[in-house]
PDB file of C-alpha atoms in Angstrom:
ATOM      1  CA  MET A   1     -22.392 105.971   9.437  1.00 36.00           C
ATOM      2  CA  PRO A   2     -22.099 102.732   7.668  1.00 35.00           C
ATOM      3  CA  LYS A   3     -18.569 103.519   6.539  1.00 35.00           C
ATOM      4  CA  ASN A   4     -17.729 103.835  10.111  1.00 36.00           C
ATOM      5  CA  LEU A   5     -18.507  99.892  10.466  1.00 34.00           C
ATOM      6  CA  ALA A   6     -15.446  98.433   9.262  1.00 35.00           C
ATOM      7  CA  PRO A   7     -15.017  94.218  10.139  1.00 34.00           C
ATOM      8  CA  SER A   8     -11.824  94.092   8.046  1.00 33.00           C
ATOM      9  CA  TYR A   9     -10.574  90.982   9.779  1.00 32.00           C
ATOM     10  CA  THR A  10      -9.066  87.421   9.273  1.00 30.00           C
ATOM     11  CA  GLY A  11      -8.621  84.208  11.062  1.00 32.00           C
ATOM     12  CA  TYR A  12      -5.678  83.602  13.320  1.00 30.00           C
ATOM     13  CA  THR A  13      -2.401  82.355  12.030  1.00 31.00           C
ATOM     14  CA  ARG A  14      -0.146  79.274  12.510  1.00 29.00           C
ATOM     15  CA  SER A  15       1.628  81.624  15.045  1.00 31.00           C
ATOM     16  CA  PHE A  16      -1.674  81.880  16.742  1.00 34.00           C
ATOM     17  CA  ARG A  17      -1.584  85.699  15.953  1.00 39.00           C
ATOM     18  CA  LEU A  18      -4.578  87.453  14.295  1.00 43.00           C
ATOM     19  CA  GLY A  19      -3.710  89.186  11.343  1.00 46.00           C
ATOM     20  CA  ILE A  20      -5.773  92.201  11.362  1.00 47.00           C
ATOM     21  CA  LEU A  21      -6.682  93.102   7.618  1.00 48.00           C
ATOM     22  CA  ILE A  22      -5.793  96.757   6.717  1.00 44.00           C
ATOM     23  CA  GLY A  23      -7.228  97.896   3.381  1.00 44.00           C
ATOM     24  CA  LEU A  24      -8.736 101.298   1.743  1.00 36.00           C
ATOM     25  CA  LEU A  25     -10.443 102.193   5.123  1.00 38.00           C
ATOM     26  CA  ALA A  26     -12.664 105.323   4.683  1.00 37.00           C
ATOM     27  CA  LEU A  27     -10.039 108.133   6.079  1.00 39.00           C
ATOM     28  CA  PRO A  28      -8.621 111.098   4.987  1.00 40.00           C
ATOM     29  CA  ILE A  29      -5.780 109.576   3.426  1.00 36.00           C
ATOM     30  CA  GLY A  30      -7.667 107.732   1.312  1.00 36.00           C
ATOM     31  CA  ASN A  31      -6.840 109.475  -1.740  1.00 37.00           C
ATOM     32  CA  ALA A  32      -3.455 109.522  -1.152  1.00 35.00           C
ATOM     33  CA  ALA A  33      -3.388 105.797  -0.647  1.00 34.00           C
ATOM     34  CA  LEU A  34      -5.227 105.470  -4.159  1.00 34.00           C
ATOM     35  CA  ALA A  35      -2.398 108.054  -5.627  1.00 37.00           C
ATOM     36  CA  GLU A  36       0.537 105.382  -4.457  1.00 39.00           C
ATOM     37  CA  GLN A  37      -1.525 102.714  -6.377  1.00 38.00           C
ATOM     38  CA  GLY A  38      -1.878 104.601  -9.731  1.00 39.00           C
ATOM     39  CA  GLY A  39      -5.386 104.937  -9.384  1.00 40.00           C
ATOM     40  CA  ALA A  40      -6.977 107.915  -9.969  1.00 42.00           C
ATOM     41  CA  GLY A  41      -8.808 110.290  -7.312  1.00 48.00           C
ATOM     42  CA  LYS A  42     -12.211 110.558  -6.185  1.00 51.00           C
ATOM     43  CA  GLY A  43     -14.488 111.665  -9.045  1.00 49.00           C
ATOM     44  CA  GLU A  44     -11.939 111.573 -11.897  1.00 49.00           C
ATOM     45  CA  ALA A  45     -12.799 109.200 -14.883  1.00 53.00           C
ATOM     46  CA  GLY A  46     -11.678 105.365 -14.609  1.00 57.00           C
ATOM     47  CA  GLY A  47     -10.787 106.103 -10.727  1.00 72.00           C
ATOM     48  CA  ASP A  48      -9.871 102.951  -9.290  1.00 79.00           C
ATOM     49  CA  ARG A  49     -12.069 102.078  -6.157  1.00 84.00           C
ATOM     50  CA  ALA A  50     -11.159  98.462  -5.276  1.00 89.00           C
ATOM     51  CA  LEU A  51     -10.072  97.288  -2.147  1.00 88.00           C
ATOM     52  CA  ARG A  52      -6.058  96.624  -1.652  1.00 87.00           C
ATOM     53  CA  LEU A  53      -4.616  94.640   1.051  1.00 87.00           C
ATOM     54  CA  LYS A  54      -1.918  96.943   2.615  1.00 85.00           C
ATOM     55  CA  THR A  55      -0.506  95.057   5.480  1.00 88.00           C
ATOM     56  CA  LEU A  56      -1.397  92.793   8.290  1.00 89.00           C
ATOM     57  CA  ALA A  57      -0.875  93.705  11.862  1.00 89.00           C
ATOM     58  CA  PRO A  58      -0.486  90.838  14.245  1.00 88.00           C
ATOM     59  CA  VAL A  59      -1.896  90.600  17.582  1.00 90.00           C
ATOM     60  CA  PRO A  60      -0.302  88.819  20.092  1.00 88.00           C
ATOM     61  CA  ALA A  61      -1.925  86.378  22.378  1.00 91.00           C
ATOM     62  CA  SER A  62      -2.317  87.815  25.912  1.00 90.00           C
ATOM     63  CA  LYS A  63      -1.896  86.385  29.410  1.00 87.00           C
ATOM     64  CA  THR A  64      -5.668  86.142  29.490  1.00 89.00           C
ATOM     65  CA  ASN A  65      -6.076  84.360  26.461  1.00 91.00           C
ATOM     66  CA  ASN A  66      -8.504  81.482  26.968  1.00 86.00           C
ATOM     67  CA  THR A  67      -8.372  79.714  23.746  1.00 89.00           C
ATOM     68  CA  ALA A  68      -5.247  77.501  24.260  1.00 89.00           C
ATOM     69  CA  GLY A  69      -2.853  80.257  22.787  1.00 87.00           C
ATOM     70  CA  ALA A  70      -4.684  80.872  20.025  1.00 85.00           C
ATOM     71  CA  MET A  71      -7.210  83.376  18.600  1.00 83.00           C
ATOM     72  CA  TYR A  72     -10.152  82.664  16.530  1.00 85.00           C
ATOM     73  CA  SER A  73     -13.218  84.319  18.621  1.00 93.00           C
ATOM     74  CA  PHE A  74     -13.996  87.689  17.848  1.00 93.00           C
ATOM     75  CA  ASP A  75     -16.666  89.898  16.889  1.00 94.00           C
ATOM     76  CA  ILE A  76     -17.371  93.679  15.425  1.00 94.00           C
ATOM     77  CA  SER A  77     -14.751  96.091  14.822  1.00 95.00           C
ATOM     78  CA  PHE A  78     -15.052 100.021  14.365  1.00 96.00           C
ATOM     79  CA  VAL A  79     -13.096 102.562  12.911  1.00 96.00           C
ATOM     80  CA  ASP A  80     -12.994 106.098  14.613  1.00 96.00           C
ATOM     81  CA  GLN A  81     -12.607 108.343  11.717  1.00 93.00           C
ATOM     82  CA  LYS A  82     -11.352 111.294  14.026  1.00 94.00           C
ATOM     83  CA  THR A  83      -8.258 109.682  15.460  1.00 96.00           C
ATOM     84  CA  GLU A  84      -8.154 107.010  12.593  1.00 96.00           C
ATOM     85  CA  THR A  85      -8.378 104.221  15.196  1.00 97.00           C
ATOM     86  CA  TYR A  86      -9.417 100.540  14.350  1.00 96.00           C
ATOM     87  CA  TYR A  87     -11.051  98.502  17.733  1.00 98.00           C
ATOM     88  CA  LEU A  88     -11.980  95.222  17.523  1.00 97.00           C
ATOM     89  CA  ALA A  89     -13.643  92.884  20.133  1.00 97.00           C
ATOM     90  CA  ASP A  90     -11.239  90.387  20.631  1.00 96.00           C
ATOM     91  CA  ARG A  91     -12.913  87.387  22.824  1.00 96.00           C
ATOM     92  CA  SER A  92      -9.832  85.108  22.631  1.00 96.00           C
ATOM     93  CA  ASN A  93      -7.889  87.421  24.702  1.00 96.00           C
ATOM     94  CA  ALA A  94     -10.496  89.167  26.599  1.00 97.00           C
ATOM     95  CA  ALA A  95     -10.131  92.597  25.681  1.00 97.00           C
ATOM     96  CA  VAL A  96     -10.279  95.408  22.917  1.00 98.00           C
ATOM     97  CA  ASP A  97      -7.262  95.230  20.318  1.00 97.00           C
ATOM     98  CA  VAL A  98      -6.466  98.643  18.981  1.00 97.00           C
ATOM     99  CA  VAL A  99      -4.843  99.320  15.408  1.00 96.00           C
ATOM    100  CA  ASP A 100      -3.520 102.587  14.262  1.00 95.00           C
ATOM    101  CA  ALA A 101      -4.998 102.408  11.078  1.00 92.00           C
ATOM    102  CA  LYS A 102      -2.658 105.106   9.768  1.00 91.00           C
ATOM    103  CA  THR A 103       0.243 102.837   9.676  1.00 92.00           C
ATOM    104  CA  GLY A 104      -1.656  99.400  10.256  1.00 91.00           C
ATOM    105  CA  THR A 105       0.104  98.877  13.396  1.00 94.00           C
ATOM    106  CA  PHE A 106      -0.987  96.938  16.262  1.00 95.00           C
ATOM    107  CA  THR A 107      -0.459  99.368  19.312  1.00 96.00           C
ATOM    108  CA  LYS A 108      -2.376  97.867  22.492  1.00 96.00           C
ATOM    109  CA  GLN A 109      -5.133  95.546  24.281  1.00 97.00           C
ATOM    110  CA  ILE A 110      -7.333  97.535  26.539  1.00 97.00           C
ATOM    111  CA  ALA A 111      -9.058  95.276  28.848  1.00 97.00           C
ATOM    112  CA  ALA A 112     -12.094  96.046  31.499  1.00 98.00           C
ATOM    113  CA  VAL A 113     -12.383  96.289  35.213  1.00 97.00           C
ATOM    114  CA  PRO A 114     -13.870  93.711  35.932  1.00 98.00           C
ATOM    115  CA  ALA A 115     -12.755  91.606  32.894  1.00 97.00           C
ATOM    116  CA  PHE A 116     -14.350  90.987  30.002  1.00 98.00           C
ATOM    117  CA  LYS A 117     -15.874  87.378  29.852  1.00 97.00           C
ATOM    118  CA  GLY A 118     -13.785  86.214  27.310  1.00 96.00           C
ATOM    119  CA  PHE A 119     -14.898  83.175  25.050  1.00 96.00           C
ATOM    120  CA  SER A 120     -17.373  80.804  26.698  1.00 95.00           C
ATOM    121  CA  GLY A 121     -17.890  78.308  24.131  1.00 94.00           C
ATOM    122  CA  SER A 122     -20.922  79.962  22.888  1.00 96.00           C
ATOM    123  CA  ASN A 123     -20.956  83.395  21.244  1.00 95.00           C
ATOM    124  CA  ALA A 124     -24.288  83.918  23.351  1.00 97.00           C
ATOM    125  CA  THR A 125     -22.621  84.044  26.457  1.00 98.00           C
ATOM    126  CA  SER A 126     -19.027  85.550  25.576  1.00 97.00           C
ATOM    127  CA  GLY A 127     -17.635  88.946  25.284  1.00 97.00           C
ATOM    128  CA  PRO A 128     -16.729  91.494  24.680  1.00 98.00           C
ATOM    129  CA  ASN A 129     -18.772  91.834  21.773  1.00 98.00           C
ATOM    130  CA  GLY A 130     -19.990  94.895  20.166  1.00 97.00           C
ATOM    131  CA  VAL A 131     -17.584  98.489  20.407  1.00 98.00           C
ATOM    132  CA  VAL A 132     -18.042 101.919  19.095  1.00 98.00           C
ATOM    133  CA  ALA A 133     -15.818 104.978  19.819  1.00 98.00           C
ATOM    134  CA  ALA A 134     -16.323 108.598  20.154  1.00 97.00           C
ATOM    135  CA  PHE A 135     -12.984 109.981  21.701  1.00 97.00           C
ATOM    136  CA  PRO A 136     -12.298 109.909  24.643  1.00 98.00           C
ATOM    137  CA  TRP A 137     -15.129 107.318  24.963  1.00 98.00           C
ATOM    138  CA  LEU A 138     -14.863 103.981  24.080  1.00 98.00           C
ATOM    139  CA  PHE A 139     -17.963 101.690  24.247  1.00 98.00           C
ATOM    140  CA  VAL A 140     -18.111  97.833  24.569  1.00 98.00           C
ATOM    141  CA  THR A 141     -20.475  95.315  25.364  1.00 98.00           C
ATOM    142  CA  ASP A 142     -19.777  91.863  27.537  1.00 98.00           C
ATOM    143  CA  ALA A 143     -21.779  88.714  28.237  1.00 98.00           C
ATOM    144  CA  ASN A 144     -24.526  89.523  31.161  1.00 98.00           C
ATOM    145  CA  SER A 145     -25.887  91.757  29.144  1.00 98.00           C
ATOM    146  CA  ARG A 146     -23.009  94.009  30.251  1.00 98.00           C
ATOM    147  CA  VAL A 147     -21.984  97.482  28.953  1.00 98.00           C
ATOM    148  CA  VAL A 148     -18.979  99.775  29.688  1.00 98.00           C
ATOM    149  CA  THR A 149     -17.403 102.839  29.096  1.00 98.00           C
ATOM    150  CA  ILE A 150     -13.495 102.880  28.778  1.00 98.00           C
ATOM    151  CA  ASP A 151     -11.479 106.111  28.543  1.00 98.00           C
ATOM    152  CA  VAL A 152      -8.834 105.592  26.031  1.00 98.00           C
ATOM    153  CA  ARG A 153      -6.887 108.128  27.393  1.00 97.00           C
ATOM    154  CA  ASN A 154      -5.954 105.968  30.067  1.00 98.00           C
ATOM    155  CA  ASP A 155      -7.548 102.911  29.224  1.00 98.00           C
ATOM    156  CA  LYS A 156      -9.762 102.839  32.404  1.00 98.00           C
ATOM    157  CA  THR A 157     -13.401 101.729  33.052  1.00 98.00           C
ATOM    158  CA  VAL A 158     -15.570 104.387  34.008  1.00 98.00           C
ATOM    159  CA  SER A 159     -18.943 103.499  33.894  1.00 98.00           C
ATOM    160  CA  ASP A 160     -20.506  99.849  33.993  1.00 98.00           C
ATOM    161  CA  VAL A 161     -24.370  98.997  33.544  1.00 98.00           C
ATOM    162  CA  SER A 162     -26.547  96.137  32.710  1.00 98.00           C
ATOM    163  CA  THR A 163     -29.035  96.070  30.062  1.00 98.00           C
ATOM    164  CA  GLY A 164     -31.106  93.515  32.074  1.00 98.00           C
ATOM    165  CA  GLY A 165     -31.444  90.497  30.094  1.00 98.00           C
ATOM    166  CA  ALA A 166     -31.492  86.504  30.823  1.00 97.00           C
ATOM    167  CA  ALA A 167     -28.959  85.564  32.824  1.00 96.00           C
ATOM    168  CA  GLY A 168     -25.062  84.676  31.354  1.00 97.00           C
ATOM    169  CA  LEU A 169     -26.716  86.273  27.724  1.00 98.00           C
ATOM    170  CA  ARG A 170     -24.852  88.877  26.273  1.00 98.00           C
ATOM    171  CA  ALA A 171     -25.356  92.315  25.141  1.00 98.00           C
ATOM    172  CA  ASP A 172     -23.989  92.851  21.493  1.00 97.00           C
ATOM    173  CA  GLU A 173     -23.891  95.080  18.873  1.00 97.00           C
ATOM    174  CA  LEU A 174     -24.527  98.815  19.238  1.00 98.00           C
ATOM    175  CA  ALA A 175     -24.429 102.184  17.809  1.00 98.00           C
ATOM    176  CA  TYR A 176     -23.828 105.868  19.073  1.00 98.00           C
ATOM    177  CA  ASP A 177     -25.426 108.965  18.804  1.00 98.00           C
ATOM    178  CA  PRO A 178     -22.916 111.743  19.470  1.00 97.00           C
ATOM    179  CA  GLU A 179     -25.369 114.527  18.607  1.00 96.00           C
ATOM    180  CA  HIS A 180     -27.761 113.572  21.879  1.00 96.00           C
ATOM    181  CA  GLY A 181     -25.372 111.532  23.588  1.00 98.00           C
ATOM    182  CA  THR A 182     -27.332 107.903  23.181  1.00 98.00           C
ATOM    183  CA  LEU A 183     -26.338 104.400  22.612  1.00 98.00           C
ATOM    184  CA  LEU A 184     -28.625 102.050  21.055  1.00 98.00           C
ATOM    185  CA  VAL A 185     -27.401  98.254  22.724  1.00 98.00           C
ATOM    186  CA  ILE A 186     -28.667  95.183  21.122  1.00 98.00           C
ATOM    187  CA  ASN A 187     -29.197  91.743  23.222  1.00 98.00           C
ATOM    188  CA  ASN A 188     -29.591  89.506  20.430  1.00 97.00           C
ATOM    189  CA  ALA A 189     -29.440  86.118  22.492  1.00 97.00           C
ATOM    190  CA  ASP A 190     -32.606  87.028  24.627  1.00 97.00           C
ATOM    191  CA  ALA A 191     -35.921  85.094  23.159  1.00 95.00           C
ATOM    192  CA  PRO A 192     -37.450  87.763  22.128  1.00 96.00           C
ATOM    193  CA  PRO A 193     -34.864  90.229  21.435  1.00 97.00           C
ATOM    194  CA  PHE A 194     -34.381  93.489  22.358  1.00 98.00           C
ATOM    195  CA  GLY A 195     -32.460  96.913  22.384  1.00 98.00           C
ATOM    196  CA  THR A 196     -31.734  99.621  25.062  1.00 98.00           C
ATOM    197  CA  LEU A 197     -31.404 103.047  25.084  1.00 98.00           C
ATOM    198  CA  ILE A 198     -28.489 104.249  27.266  1.00 98.00           C
ATOM    199  CA  SER A 199     -27.443 107.963  28.079  1.00 98.00           C
ATOM    200  CA  VAL A 200     -23.994 109.097  28.018  1.00 98.00           C
ATOM    201  CA  ASP A 201     -22.770 111.802  29.997  1.00 98.00           C
ATOM    202  CA  LYS A 202     -20.266 113.123  27.218  1.00 97.00           C
ATOM    203  CA  ALA A 203     -18.276 114.704  29.816  1.00 98.00           C
ATOM    204  CA  THR A 204     -17.648 111.965  32.252  1.00 98.00           C
ATOM    205  CA  GLY A 205     -18.570 108.795  30.388  1.00 98.00           C
ATOM    206  CA  LYS A 206     -21.132 107.905  32.850  1.00 98.00           C
ATOM    207  CA  LEU A 207     -24.184 105.099  31.471  1.00 98.00           C
ATOM    208  CA  THR A 208     -27.393 105.411  32.442  1.00 98.00           C
ATOM    209  CA  VAL A 209     -29.857 102.608  31.263  1.00 98.00           C
ATOM    210  CA  GLY A 210     -33.415 104.240  29.686  1.00 98.00           C
ATOM    211  CA  LYS A 211     -35.858 102.633  27.577  1.00 97.00           C
ATOM    212  CA  ARG A 212     -36.275  98.838  26.523  1.00 98.00           C
ATOM    213  CA  ILE A 213     -37.524  98.341  23.042  1.00 96.00           C
ATOM    214  CA  THR A 214     -38.838  94.784  22.702  1.00 97.00           C
ATOM    215  CA  PHE A 215     -38.748  93.286  19.364  1.00 96.00           C
ATOM    216  CA  ASP A 216     -41.653  90.874  19.416  1.00 94.00           C
ATOM    217  CA  ALA A 217     -45.202  90.725  17.789  1.00 93.00           C
ATOM    218  CA  ALA A 218     -46.978  92.811  20.475  1.00 94.00           C
ATOM    219  CA  HIS A 219     -44.619  95.246  19.976  1.00 93.00           C
ATOM    220  CA  GLY A 220     -44.834  95.361  15.981  1.00 91.00           C
ATOM    221  CA  VAL A 221     -41.610  93.824  15.249  1.00 92.00           C
ATOM    222  CA  ASP A 222     -41.681  89.694  15.781  1.00 91.00           C
ATOM    223  CA  ALA A 223     -38.132  89.084  15.545  1.00 93.00           C
ATOM    224  CA  GLN A 224     -37.720  85.090  15.661  1.00 92.00           C
ATOM    225  CA  ASN A 225     -33.873  84.859  14.606  1.00 91.00           C
ATOM    226  CA  GLY A 226     -31.938  87.971  17.236  1.00 93.00           C
ATOM    227  CA  ALA A 227     -31.355  91.325  16.030  1.00 94.00           C
ATOM    228  CA  GLU A 228     -28.307  92.343  14.504  1.00 94.00           C
ATOM    229  CA  GLN A 229     -26.036  96.061  14.080  1.00 94.00           C
ATOM    230  CA  PRO A 230     -27.763  99.012  14.513  1.00 96.00           C
ATOM    231  CA  VAL A 231     -26.600 102.530  12.985  1.00 96.00           C
ATOM    232  CA  TRP A 232     -27.190 105.891  13.484  1.00 97.00           C
ATOM    233  CA  ASP A 233     -27.847 108.287  10.605  1.00 97.00           C
ATOM    234  CA  PRO A 234     -27.014 111.736  11.438  1.00 96.00           C
ATOM    235  CA  GLY A 235     -28.958 113.035   8.514  1.00 96.00           C
ATOM    236  CA  THR A 236     -32.621 111.422   9.771  1.00 97.00           C
ATOM    237  CA  LYS A 237     -31.525 111.643  13.219  1.00 96.00           C
ATOM    238  CA  LYS A 238     -32.603 107.821  13.611  1.00 97.00           C
ATOM    239  CA  PHE A 239     -31.388 104.417  14.320  1.00 97.00           C
ATOM    240  CA  TYR A 240     -31.513 101.779  11.933  1.00 97.00           C
ATOM    241  CA  LEU A 241     -31.666  97.938  12.856  1.00 94.00           C
ATOM    242  CA  SER A 242     -31.070  95.257  10.738  1.00 92.00           C
ATOM    243  CA  ILE A 243     -33.572  92.024  11.644  1.00 93.00           C
ATOM    244  CA  PRO A 244     -32.771  88.968  10.115  1.00 92.00           C
ATOM    245  CA  ARG A 245     -36.153  87.161  10.358  1.00 91.00           C
ATOM    246  CA  ILE A 246     -39.499  88.603  10.827  1.00 90.00           C
ATOM    247  CA  GLY A 247     -42.522  85.697  12.022  1.00 90.00           C
ATOM    248  CA  ALA A 248     -42.504  82.641   9.809  1.00 82.00           C
ATOM    249  CA  ASN A 249     -40.849  84.589   6.451  1.00 67.00           C
ATOM    250  CA  GLU A 250     -36.881  84.939   6.056  1.00 55.00           C
ATOM    251  CA  GLN A 251     -36.653  88.703   5.187  1.00 53.00           C
ATOM    252  CA  ARG A 252     -34.119  91.517   5.787  1.00 51.00           C
ATOM    253  CA  ALA A 253     -35.939  94.535   7.531  1.00 46.00           C
ATOM    254  CA  SER A 254     -34.287  97.943   8.633  1.00 47.00           C
TER     255      SER A 254
END
């Protein structure tokens, strides 16, 4: 699962466009791309596993851009391995940017209905933030603890729920268990931070909010500096979550 998390992006250029960095992503075309660069294939002696810049995918400012035409507020990105599609949560444009990872070509921006919050001046109250895909569904988090499902076949918002955090604060990173149809969504800006298990109807994309998991001392995890990106491991059938700080000590935990 971690190989699906591909935060490969840069800041905006002088033309106020984001150049998404397309490297050698973990796609079925990976070995062919290495061959083009003269590297040996996987498992061969002396194989070259270095990442290289292949192309840039310019992302234009949308009509809803709320950062003076510039593009400097964006968050999580995700590569759907099955469709070879790259998604980026783009707060400046209040949309999810979509790139064809096979060709490195920007294809479109997907908005939500009602609209994503966009950049508010603070990451804690902005959106979209987290994004994860399982065709045909795209799951995206937003300000006001919002989580939505978007059908990428027609770009329509098909479900919209709240994890119930403090007013205005965002739902942030998330991970998806496709076997059981379960999302783990993290509210990192709340104090204490918490996670929410959300059931996904795999036929319709409908979301149903389930159990809250609070990361405080009373529940065994005294998170003092938010909570970060979860991942789903199909081998152990568990979610794993990074906690930047526990109690008075700075440390990493999972």
